[in-house]
Short mmCIF file of C-alpha atoms in Angstrom, two decimals:
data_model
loop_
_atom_site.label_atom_id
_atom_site.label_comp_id
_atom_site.label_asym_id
_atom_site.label_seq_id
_atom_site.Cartn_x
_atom_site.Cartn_y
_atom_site.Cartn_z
CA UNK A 1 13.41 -14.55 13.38
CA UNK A 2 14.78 -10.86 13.01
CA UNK A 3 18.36 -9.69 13.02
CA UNK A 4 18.90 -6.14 14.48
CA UNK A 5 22.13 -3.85 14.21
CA UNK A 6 22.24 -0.46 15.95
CA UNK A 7 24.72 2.15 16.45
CA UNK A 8 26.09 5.40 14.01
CA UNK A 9 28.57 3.42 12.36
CA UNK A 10 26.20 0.86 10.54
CA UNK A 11 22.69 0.38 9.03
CA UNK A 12 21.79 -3.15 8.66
CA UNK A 13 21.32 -4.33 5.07
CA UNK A 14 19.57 -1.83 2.70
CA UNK A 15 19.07 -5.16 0.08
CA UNK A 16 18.28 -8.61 0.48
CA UNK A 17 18.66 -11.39 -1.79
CA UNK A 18 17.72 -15.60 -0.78
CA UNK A 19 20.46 -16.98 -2.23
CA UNK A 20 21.06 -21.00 -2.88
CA UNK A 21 19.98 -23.71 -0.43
CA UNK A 22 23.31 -25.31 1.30
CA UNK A 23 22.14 -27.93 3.60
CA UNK A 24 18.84 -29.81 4.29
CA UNK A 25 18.48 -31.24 7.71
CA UNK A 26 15.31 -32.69 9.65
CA UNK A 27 13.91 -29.51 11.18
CA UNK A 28 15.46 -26.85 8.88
CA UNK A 29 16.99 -25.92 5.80
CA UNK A 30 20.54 -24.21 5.76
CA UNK A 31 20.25 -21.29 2.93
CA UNK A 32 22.15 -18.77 1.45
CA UNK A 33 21.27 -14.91 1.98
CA UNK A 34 22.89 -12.02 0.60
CA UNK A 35 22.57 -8.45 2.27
CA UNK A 36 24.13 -5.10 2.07
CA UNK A 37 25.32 -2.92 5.15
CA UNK A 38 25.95 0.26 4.32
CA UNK A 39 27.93 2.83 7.03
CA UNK A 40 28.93 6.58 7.96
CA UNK A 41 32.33 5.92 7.08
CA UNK A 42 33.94 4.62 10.11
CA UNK A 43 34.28 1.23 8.42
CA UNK A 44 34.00 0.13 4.86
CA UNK A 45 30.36 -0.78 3.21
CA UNK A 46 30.35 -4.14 2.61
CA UNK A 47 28.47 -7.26 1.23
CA UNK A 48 27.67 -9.65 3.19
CA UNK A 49 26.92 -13.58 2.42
CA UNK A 50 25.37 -15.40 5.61
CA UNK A 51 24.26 -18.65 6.13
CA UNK A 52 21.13 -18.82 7.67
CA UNK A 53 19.21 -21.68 9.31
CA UNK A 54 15.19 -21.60 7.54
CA UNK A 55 13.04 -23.31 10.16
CA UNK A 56 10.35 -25.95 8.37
CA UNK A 57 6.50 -25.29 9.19
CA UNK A 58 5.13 -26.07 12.43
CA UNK A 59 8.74 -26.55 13.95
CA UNK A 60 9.10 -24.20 16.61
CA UNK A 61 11.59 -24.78 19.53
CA UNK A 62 10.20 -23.91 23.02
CA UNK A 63 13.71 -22.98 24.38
CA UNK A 64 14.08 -20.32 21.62
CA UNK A 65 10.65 -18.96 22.04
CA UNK A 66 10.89 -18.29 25.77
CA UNK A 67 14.73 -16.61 25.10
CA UNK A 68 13.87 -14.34 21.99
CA UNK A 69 14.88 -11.07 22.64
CA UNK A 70 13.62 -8.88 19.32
CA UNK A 71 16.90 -6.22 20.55
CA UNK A 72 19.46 -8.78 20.18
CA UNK A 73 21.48 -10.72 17.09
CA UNK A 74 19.11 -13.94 15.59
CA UNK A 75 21.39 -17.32 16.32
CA UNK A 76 19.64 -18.36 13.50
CA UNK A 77 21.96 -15.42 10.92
CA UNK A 78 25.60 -16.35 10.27
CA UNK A 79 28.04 -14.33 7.94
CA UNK A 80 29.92 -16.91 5.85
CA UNK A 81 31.72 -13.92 3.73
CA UNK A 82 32.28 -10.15 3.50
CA UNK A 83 33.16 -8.07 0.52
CA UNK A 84 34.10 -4.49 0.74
CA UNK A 85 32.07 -3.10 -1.86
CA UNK A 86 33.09 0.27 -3.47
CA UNK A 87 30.45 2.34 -2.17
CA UNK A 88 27.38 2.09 -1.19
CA UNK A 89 25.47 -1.21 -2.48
CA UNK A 90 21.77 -0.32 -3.07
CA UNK A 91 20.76 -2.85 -4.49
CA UNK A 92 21.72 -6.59 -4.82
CA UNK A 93 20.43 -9.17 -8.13
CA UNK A 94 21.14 -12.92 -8.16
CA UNK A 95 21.75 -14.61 -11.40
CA UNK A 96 19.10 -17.24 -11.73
CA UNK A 97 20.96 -19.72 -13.56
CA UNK A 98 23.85 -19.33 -10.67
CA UNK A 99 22.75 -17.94 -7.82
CA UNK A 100 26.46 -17.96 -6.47
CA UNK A 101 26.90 -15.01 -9.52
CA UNK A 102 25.33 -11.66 -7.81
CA UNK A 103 25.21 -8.29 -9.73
CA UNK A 104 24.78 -5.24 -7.74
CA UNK A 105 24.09 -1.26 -7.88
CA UNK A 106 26.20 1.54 -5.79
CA UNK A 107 26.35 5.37 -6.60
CA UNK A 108 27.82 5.23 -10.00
CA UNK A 109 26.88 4.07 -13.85
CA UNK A 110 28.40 1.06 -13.47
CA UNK A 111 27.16 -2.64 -12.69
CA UNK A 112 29.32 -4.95 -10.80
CA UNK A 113 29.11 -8.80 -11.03
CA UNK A 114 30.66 -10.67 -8.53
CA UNK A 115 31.20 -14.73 -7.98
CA UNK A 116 30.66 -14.76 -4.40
CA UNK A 117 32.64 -18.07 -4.03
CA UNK A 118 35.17 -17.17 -5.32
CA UNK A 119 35.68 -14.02 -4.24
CA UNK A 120 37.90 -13.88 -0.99
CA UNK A 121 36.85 -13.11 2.87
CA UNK A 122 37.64 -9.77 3.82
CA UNK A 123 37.98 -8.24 7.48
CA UNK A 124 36.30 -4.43 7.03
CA UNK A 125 38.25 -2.24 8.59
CA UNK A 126 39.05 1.47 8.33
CA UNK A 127 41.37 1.90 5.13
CA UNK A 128 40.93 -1.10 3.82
CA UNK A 129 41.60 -1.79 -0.16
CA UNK A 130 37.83 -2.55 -1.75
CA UNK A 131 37.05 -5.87 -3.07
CA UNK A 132 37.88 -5.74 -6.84
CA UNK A 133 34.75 -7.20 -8.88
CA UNK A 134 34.65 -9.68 -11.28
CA UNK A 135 33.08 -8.19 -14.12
CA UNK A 136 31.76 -4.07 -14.51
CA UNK A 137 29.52 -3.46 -16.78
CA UNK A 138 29.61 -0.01 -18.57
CA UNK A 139 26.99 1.97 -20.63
CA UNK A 140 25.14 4.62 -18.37
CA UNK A 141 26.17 7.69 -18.56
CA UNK A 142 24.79 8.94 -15.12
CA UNK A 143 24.72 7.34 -11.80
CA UNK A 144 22.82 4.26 -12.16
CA UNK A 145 21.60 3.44 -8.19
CA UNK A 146 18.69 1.26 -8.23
CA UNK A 147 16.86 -0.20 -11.21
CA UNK A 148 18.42 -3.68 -11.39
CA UNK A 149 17.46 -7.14 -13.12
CA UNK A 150 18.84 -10.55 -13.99
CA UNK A 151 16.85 -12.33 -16.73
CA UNK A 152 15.31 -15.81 -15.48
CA UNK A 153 17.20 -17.93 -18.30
CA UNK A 154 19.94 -16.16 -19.99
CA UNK A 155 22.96 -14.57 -18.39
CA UNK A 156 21.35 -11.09 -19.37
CA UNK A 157 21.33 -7.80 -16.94
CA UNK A 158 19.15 -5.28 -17.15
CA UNK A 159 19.78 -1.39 -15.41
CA UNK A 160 18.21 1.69 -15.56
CA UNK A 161 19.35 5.10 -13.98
CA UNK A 162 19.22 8.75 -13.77
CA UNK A 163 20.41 9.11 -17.17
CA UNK A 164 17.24 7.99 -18.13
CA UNK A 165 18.25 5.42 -20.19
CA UNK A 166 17.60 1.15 -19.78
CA UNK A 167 20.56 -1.18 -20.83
CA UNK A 168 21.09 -4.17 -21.58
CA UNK A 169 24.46 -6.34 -21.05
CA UNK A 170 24.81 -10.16 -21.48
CA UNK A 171 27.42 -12.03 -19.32
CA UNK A 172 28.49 -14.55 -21.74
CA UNK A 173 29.89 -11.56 -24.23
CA UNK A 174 32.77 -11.46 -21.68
CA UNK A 175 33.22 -15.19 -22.07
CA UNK A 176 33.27 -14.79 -25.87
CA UNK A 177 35.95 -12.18 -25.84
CA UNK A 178 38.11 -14.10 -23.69
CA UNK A 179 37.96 -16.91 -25.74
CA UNK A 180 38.52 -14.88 -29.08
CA UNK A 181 41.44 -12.88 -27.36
CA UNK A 182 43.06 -14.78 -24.08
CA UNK A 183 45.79 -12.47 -24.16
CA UNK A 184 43.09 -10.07 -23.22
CA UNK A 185 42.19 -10.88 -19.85
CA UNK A 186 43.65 -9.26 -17.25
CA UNK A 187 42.90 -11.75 -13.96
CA UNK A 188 41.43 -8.42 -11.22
CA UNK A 189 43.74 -8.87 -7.99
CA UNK A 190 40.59 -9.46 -5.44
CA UNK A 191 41.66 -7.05 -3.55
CA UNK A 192 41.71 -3.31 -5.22
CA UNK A 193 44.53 -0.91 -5.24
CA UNK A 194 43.72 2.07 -7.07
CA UNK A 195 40.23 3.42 -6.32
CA UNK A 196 38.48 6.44 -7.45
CA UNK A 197 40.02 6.64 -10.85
CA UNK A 198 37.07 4.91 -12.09
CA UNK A 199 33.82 6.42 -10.56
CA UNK A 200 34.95 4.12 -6.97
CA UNK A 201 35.71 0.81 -9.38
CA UNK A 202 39.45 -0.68 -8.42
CA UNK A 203 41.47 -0.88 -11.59
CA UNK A 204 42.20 -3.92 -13.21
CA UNK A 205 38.83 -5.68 -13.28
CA UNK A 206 37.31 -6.48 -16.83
CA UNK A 207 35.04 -4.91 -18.54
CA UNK A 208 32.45 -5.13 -21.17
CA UNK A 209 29.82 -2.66 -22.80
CA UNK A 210 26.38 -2.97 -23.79
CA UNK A 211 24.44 -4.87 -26.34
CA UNK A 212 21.67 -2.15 -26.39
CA UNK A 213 20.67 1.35 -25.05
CA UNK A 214 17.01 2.27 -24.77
CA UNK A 215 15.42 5.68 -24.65
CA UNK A 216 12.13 6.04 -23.90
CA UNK A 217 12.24 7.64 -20.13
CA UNK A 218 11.90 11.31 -19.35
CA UNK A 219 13.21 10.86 -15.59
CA UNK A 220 15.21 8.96 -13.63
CA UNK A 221 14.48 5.05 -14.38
CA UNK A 222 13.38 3.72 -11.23
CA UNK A 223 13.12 -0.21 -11.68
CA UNK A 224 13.39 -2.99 -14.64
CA UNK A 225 12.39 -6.71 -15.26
CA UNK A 226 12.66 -9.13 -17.70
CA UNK A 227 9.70 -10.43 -18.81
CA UNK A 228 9.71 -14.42 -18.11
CA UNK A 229 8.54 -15.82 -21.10
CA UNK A 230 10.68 -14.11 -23.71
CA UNK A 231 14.82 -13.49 -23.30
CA UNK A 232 14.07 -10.29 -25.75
CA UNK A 233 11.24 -8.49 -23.70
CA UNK A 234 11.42 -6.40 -20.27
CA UNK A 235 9.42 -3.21 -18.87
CA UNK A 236 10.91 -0.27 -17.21
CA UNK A 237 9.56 2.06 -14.52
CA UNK A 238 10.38 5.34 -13.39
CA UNK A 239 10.23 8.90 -12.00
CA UNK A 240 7.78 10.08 -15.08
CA UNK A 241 5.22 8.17 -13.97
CA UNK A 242 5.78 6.00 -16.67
CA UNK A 243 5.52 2.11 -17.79
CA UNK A 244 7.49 0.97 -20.58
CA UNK A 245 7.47 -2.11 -22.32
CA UNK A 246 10.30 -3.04 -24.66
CA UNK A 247 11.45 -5.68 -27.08
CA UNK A 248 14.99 -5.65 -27.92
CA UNK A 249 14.71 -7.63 -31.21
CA UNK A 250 13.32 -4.36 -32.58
CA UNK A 251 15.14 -1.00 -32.19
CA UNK A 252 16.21 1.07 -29.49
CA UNK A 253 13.24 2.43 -28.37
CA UNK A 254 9.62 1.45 -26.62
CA UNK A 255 7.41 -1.01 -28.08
CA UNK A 256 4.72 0.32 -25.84
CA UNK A 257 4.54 3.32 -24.01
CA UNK A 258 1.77 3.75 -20.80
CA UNK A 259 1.52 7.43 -19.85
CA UNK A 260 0.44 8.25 -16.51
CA UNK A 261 0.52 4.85 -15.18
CA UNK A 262 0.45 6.30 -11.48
CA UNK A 263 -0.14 9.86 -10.73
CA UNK A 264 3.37 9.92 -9.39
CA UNK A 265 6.87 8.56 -9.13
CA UNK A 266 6.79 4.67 -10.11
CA UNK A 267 9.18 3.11 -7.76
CA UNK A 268 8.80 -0.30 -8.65
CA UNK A 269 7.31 -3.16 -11.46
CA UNK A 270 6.92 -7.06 -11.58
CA UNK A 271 6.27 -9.14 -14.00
CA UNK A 272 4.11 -12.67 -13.28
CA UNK A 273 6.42 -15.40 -13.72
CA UNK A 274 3.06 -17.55 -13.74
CA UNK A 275 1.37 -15.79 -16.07
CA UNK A 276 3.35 -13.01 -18.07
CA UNK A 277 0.24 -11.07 -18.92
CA UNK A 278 0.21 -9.56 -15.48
CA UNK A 279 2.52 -6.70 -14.66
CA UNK A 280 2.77 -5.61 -11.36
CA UNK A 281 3.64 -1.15 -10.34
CA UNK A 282 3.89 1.07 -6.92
CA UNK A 283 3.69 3.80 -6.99
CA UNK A 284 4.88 7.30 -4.47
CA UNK A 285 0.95 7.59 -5.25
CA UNK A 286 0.25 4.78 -2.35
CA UNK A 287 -0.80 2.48 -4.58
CA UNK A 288 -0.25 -0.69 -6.31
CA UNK A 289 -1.52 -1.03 -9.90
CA UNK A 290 -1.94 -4.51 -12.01
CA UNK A 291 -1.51 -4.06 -15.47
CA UNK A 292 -2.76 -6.99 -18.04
CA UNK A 293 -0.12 -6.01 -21.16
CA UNK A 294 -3.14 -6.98 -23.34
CA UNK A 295 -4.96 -4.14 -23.02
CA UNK A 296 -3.04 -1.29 -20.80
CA UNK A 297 -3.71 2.10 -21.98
CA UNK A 298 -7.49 4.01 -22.29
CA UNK A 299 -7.72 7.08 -23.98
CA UNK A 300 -4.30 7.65 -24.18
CA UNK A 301 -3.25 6.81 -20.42
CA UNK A 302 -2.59 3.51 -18.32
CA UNK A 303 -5.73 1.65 -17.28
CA UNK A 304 -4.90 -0.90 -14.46
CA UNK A 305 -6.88 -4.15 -14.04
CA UNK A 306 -7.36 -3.08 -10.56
CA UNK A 307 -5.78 -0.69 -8.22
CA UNK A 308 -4.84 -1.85 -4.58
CA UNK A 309 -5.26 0.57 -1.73
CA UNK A 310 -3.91 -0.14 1.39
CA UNK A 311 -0.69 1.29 2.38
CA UNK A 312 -0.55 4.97 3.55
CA UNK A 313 2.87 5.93 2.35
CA UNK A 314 5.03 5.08 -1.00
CA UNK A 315 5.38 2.01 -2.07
CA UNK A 316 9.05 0.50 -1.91
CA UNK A 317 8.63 -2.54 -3.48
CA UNK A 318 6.70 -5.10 -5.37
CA UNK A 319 6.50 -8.75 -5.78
CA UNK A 320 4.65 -11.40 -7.31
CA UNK A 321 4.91 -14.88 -4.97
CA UNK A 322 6.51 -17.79 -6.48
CA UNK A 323 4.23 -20.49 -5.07
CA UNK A 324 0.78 -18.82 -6.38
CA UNK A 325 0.27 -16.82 -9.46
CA UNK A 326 -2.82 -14.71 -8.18
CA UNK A 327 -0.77 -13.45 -4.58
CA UNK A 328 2.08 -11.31 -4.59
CA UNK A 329 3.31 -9.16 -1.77
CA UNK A 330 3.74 -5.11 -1.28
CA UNK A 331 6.09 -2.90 1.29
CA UNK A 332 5.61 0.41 1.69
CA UNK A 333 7.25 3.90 3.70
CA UNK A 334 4.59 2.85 6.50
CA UNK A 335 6.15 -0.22 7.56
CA UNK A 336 3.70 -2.28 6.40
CA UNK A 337 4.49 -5.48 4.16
CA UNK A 338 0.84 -6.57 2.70
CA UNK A 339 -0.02 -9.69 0.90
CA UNK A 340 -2.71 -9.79 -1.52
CA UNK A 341 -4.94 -12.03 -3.94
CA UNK A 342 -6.08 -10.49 -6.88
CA UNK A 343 -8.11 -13.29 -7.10
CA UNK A 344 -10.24 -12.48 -4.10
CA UNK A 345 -10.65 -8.65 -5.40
CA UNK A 346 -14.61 -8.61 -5.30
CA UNK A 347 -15.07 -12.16 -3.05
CA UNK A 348 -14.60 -10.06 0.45
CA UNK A 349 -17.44 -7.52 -0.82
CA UNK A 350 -19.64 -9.97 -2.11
CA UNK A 351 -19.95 -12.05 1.14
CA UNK A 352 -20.73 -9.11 3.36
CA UNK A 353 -20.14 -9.81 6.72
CA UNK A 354 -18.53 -7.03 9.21
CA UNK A 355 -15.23 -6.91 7.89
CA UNK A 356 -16.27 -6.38 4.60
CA UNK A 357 -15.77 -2.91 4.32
CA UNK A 358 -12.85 -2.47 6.56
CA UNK A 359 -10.36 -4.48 4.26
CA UNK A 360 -9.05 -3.64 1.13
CA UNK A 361 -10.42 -6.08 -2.13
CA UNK A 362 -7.56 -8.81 -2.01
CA UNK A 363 -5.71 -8.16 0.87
CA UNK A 364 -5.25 -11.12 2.86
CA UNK A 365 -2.18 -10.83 5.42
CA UNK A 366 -0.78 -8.01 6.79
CA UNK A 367 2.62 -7.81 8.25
CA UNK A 368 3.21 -5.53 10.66
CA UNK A 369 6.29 -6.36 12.10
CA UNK A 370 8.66 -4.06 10.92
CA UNK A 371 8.87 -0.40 12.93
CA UNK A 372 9.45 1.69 10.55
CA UNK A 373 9.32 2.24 6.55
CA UNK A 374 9.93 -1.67 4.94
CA UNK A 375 12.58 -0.41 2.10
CA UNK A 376 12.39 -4.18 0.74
CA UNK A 377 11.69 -7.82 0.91
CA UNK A 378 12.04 -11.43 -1.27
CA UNK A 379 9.80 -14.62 -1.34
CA UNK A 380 11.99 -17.55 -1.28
CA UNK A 381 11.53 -19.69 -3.82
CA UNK A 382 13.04 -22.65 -2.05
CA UNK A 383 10.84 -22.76 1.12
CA UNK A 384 7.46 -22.04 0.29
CA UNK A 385 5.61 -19.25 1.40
CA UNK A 386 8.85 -17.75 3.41
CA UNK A 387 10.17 -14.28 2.91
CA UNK A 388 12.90 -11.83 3.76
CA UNK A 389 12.01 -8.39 4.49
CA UNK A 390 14.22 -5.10 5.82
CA UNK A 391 13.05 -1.76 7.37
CA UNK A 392 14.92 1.55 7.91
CA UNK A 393 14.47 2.34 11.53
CA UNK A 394 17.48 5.05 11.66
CA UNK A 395 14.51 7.56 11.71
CA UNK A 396 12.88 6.14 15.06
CA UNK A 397 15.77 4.60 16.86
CA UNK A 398 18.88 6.71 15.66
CA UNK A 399 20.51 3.75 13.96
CA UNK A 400 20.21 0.26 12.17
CA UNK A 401 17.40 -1.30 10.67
CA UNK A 402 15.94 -4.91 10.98
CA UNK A 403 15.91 -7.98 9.09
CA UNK A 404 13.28 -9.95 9.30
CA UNK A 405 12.44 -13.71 8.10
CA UNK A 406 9.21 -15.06 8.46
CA UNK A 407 6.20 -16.86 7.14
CA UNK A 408 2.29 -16.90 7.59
CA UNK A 409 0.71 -19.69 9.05
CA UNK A 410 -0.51 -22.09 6.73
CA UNK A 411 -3.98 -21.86 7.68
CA UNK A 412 -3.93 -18.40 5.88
CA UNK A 413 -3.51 -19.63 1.94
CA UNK A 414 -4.63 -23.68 1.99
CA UNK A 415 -7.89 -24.17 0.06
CA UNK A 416 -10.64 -23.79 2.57
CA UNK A 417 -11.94 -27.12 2.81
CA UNK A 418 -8.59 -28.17 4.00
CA UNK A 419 -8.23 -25.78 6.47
CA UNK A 420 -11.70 -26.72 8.06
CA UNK A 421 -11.13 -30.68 8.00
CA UNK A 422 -8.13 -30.07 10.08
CA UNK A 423 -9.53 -27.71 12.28
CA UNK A 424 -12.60 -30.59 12.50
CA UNK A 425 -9.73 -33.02 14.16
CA UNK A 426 -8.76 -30.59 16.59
CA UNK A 427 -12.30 -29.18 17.88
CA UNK A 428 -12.80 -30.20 21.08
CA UNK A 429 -8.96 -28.38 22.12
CA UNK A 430 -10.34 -25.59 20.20
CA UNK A 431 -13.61 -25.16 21.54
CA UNK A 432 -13.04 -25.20 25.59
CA UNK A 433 -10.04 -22.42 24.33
CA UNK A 434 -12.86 -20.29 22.75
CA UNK A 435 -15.25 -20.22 26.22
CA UNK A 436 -12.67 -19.22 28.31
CA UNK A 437 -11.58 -16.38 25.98
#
């Protein structure tokens, strides 16, 4: 399904986020999604919480196959909600402990947290008063745009930003001060009055500072992520061509520094929920580098576990997939969105065959969807093997982007032997299809 929005006033979401499931029902799932939209100033940029209506395997509707019309709005896409964010929102974290609790990024040092239920509709319209957050988070001293991270079991966010600094804030030291100091809080109006007076931030939302600063960068800080194992470790990547890992129970600065991790700008970094020795990079390079933390430098500078070559413009984003710890996906400037199997880096070569040298080691899907650079895209963890990705088609069309949600066929990722038992049952449709082609 795809949701498309052009014109001058509005680009289509910039960020996407799955968000929690709302409804099952017997042919599809009603879920949560979060997205940004960000405009030329004729209306306010806001985010957006939609419901939208996840479609099981093998369910496919013939009435909405023969209608589908890539141009126009998916039926399947709702907005439930609409913020007006202060600025721009580049990027958009969900906390994984309440998925309902979102943090996200604009031009400015600060983080915003905001309780999307709570929070109340708004109608964007020209000169409309911003949406006041719940919670900002201060510490950067620079505009922090990008680099964003919520850590998998503590209320803990992670930034990085053109200061060049990562930090470190935990949620629940704005509960503690409110219950050492009630007086204190000062309940933010939802709806902000005076803007600009704090970097674009309405006043009269709380506020709460750091628990730790960490130098280490020499650029702007590109991307963070906690690592899943640990509450007190996370990596940062960034403009230096650098991968930093830290530890926070330690001091202020890197417990392991990779030089030249890329030969370029390192735009993004994963870490392997699965298996936490795997660290996943891209790179403006073109490339996507696996890093096992057990061994990561040689001879001074990073040395990969393998380097994956198969996008022919910067990488955008990275991700590891939640439903297999040896596949994780890849987006890129050339509007490709690749899926790949580290597993299966020297099987393809080793069988030989015609395609053997036509296909990079480990990639097995390649979406192709998208017209124009894929800026980013999330697995959802609660439907298997689904994912939300974006594009930036302003370039090629004059306006918008696309959303798109989709999902490989099955066939793609079962074990083998599967696959072939079921084909087995369904040989003689299969066969008579194959002569006439």
């Amino acid at each position: 399904m795809k949701e498309r929005e052009k014109g001058d006033d509005v680009t289509l979401s910039v960020d996407e986020r799955w968000g929690p499931q709302v409804e099952e029902l017997t042919y599809k799932s009603r879920q949560r999604l979060y997205l940004s939209e960000q405009t030329d100033g004729s209306v306010p940029n806001t985010l957006v919480v939609a419901n939208c209506d996840v479609v099981k395997p093998r369910v496919a509707a013939a009435e909405h196959i023969a209608q589908f019309n890539e141009e126009a709005r998916s039926p399947f896409i709702k907005k439930y909600k609409t913020i007006i964010h202060p600025g721009e929102v580049n990027r958009i974290r969900e906390l994984p402990q309440n998925t309902d609790i979102v943090a996200t990024h604009t031009d400015s040092p600060h983080v915003l947290i905001w309780d999307l239920e709570a929070q109340p509709n708004r109608h964007p319209v020209l000169g409309a008063a911003v949406s006041s957050p719940d919670l900002v988070l201060t510490g950067h001293k620079d505009n922090a745009e990008f680099a964003l991270a919520m850590c998998p079991t503590e209320p803990f966010v992670l930034s990085g930003g053109k200061d060049k600094f990562v930090v470190l804030w935990s949620i629940q030291d704005h509960i503690s001060s409110l219950a050492a100091d009630p007086a204190s809080f000062k309940s933010p109006s939802k709806i902000g009055s005076n803007v600009g007076a704090n970097n674009g931030i309405p006043d009269g939302s709380p506020s709460i500072g750091p628990r730790g600063i960490y130098e280490g960068h020499g650029d702007t800080v590109e991307d963070v992520q906690f690592c899943p194992s640990s509450v007190h470790e996370f990596c940062s990547v960034g403009d230096d061509s650098c991968l930093i890992l830290w530890d926070a129970r330690l001091n202020n600065y890197p417990a392991v520094k990779v030089e030249k991790a890329h030969n370029a700008d390192i735009h993004c970094v994963d870490w392997n929920s699965h298996d936490a020795n795997l660290i996943l990079t891209g790179s403006a390079d073109f490339t996507v580098n696996m890093f096992d933390r057990r061994n990561l430098t040689s001879g001074g500078v990073g040395s990969p576990v393998h380097k994956f070559k198969g996008h022919d413009a910067a990488i955008s984003c990275v991700q590891w997939c939640p439903d297999k710890s040896s596949v994780f996906g890849s987006s890129a400037d050339d509007g490709i969105l690749n899926i790949w199997d580290h597993e299966k880096t020297g099987k393809l070569h080793e069988s030989g065959g015609p395609k053997a040298s036509n296909s990079p080691p480990g990639l097995f899907f390649r979406h192709s969807g998208h017209r124009d650079k894929v800026i980013d895209f999330h697995w959802n963890a609660a439907d298997p093997w689904t994912i939300v990705s974006v594009s930036d088609d302003c370039e090629r069309t004059g306006g918008g982007g696309t959303l798109q949600i989709w999902r490989m066929i099955d066939l793609i990722y079962r074990p083998q032997e599967e696959v072939l038992a079921e084909l087995e049952k369904f040989k003689s449709h299969i066969l008579p299809c194959s002569e006439i082609n």
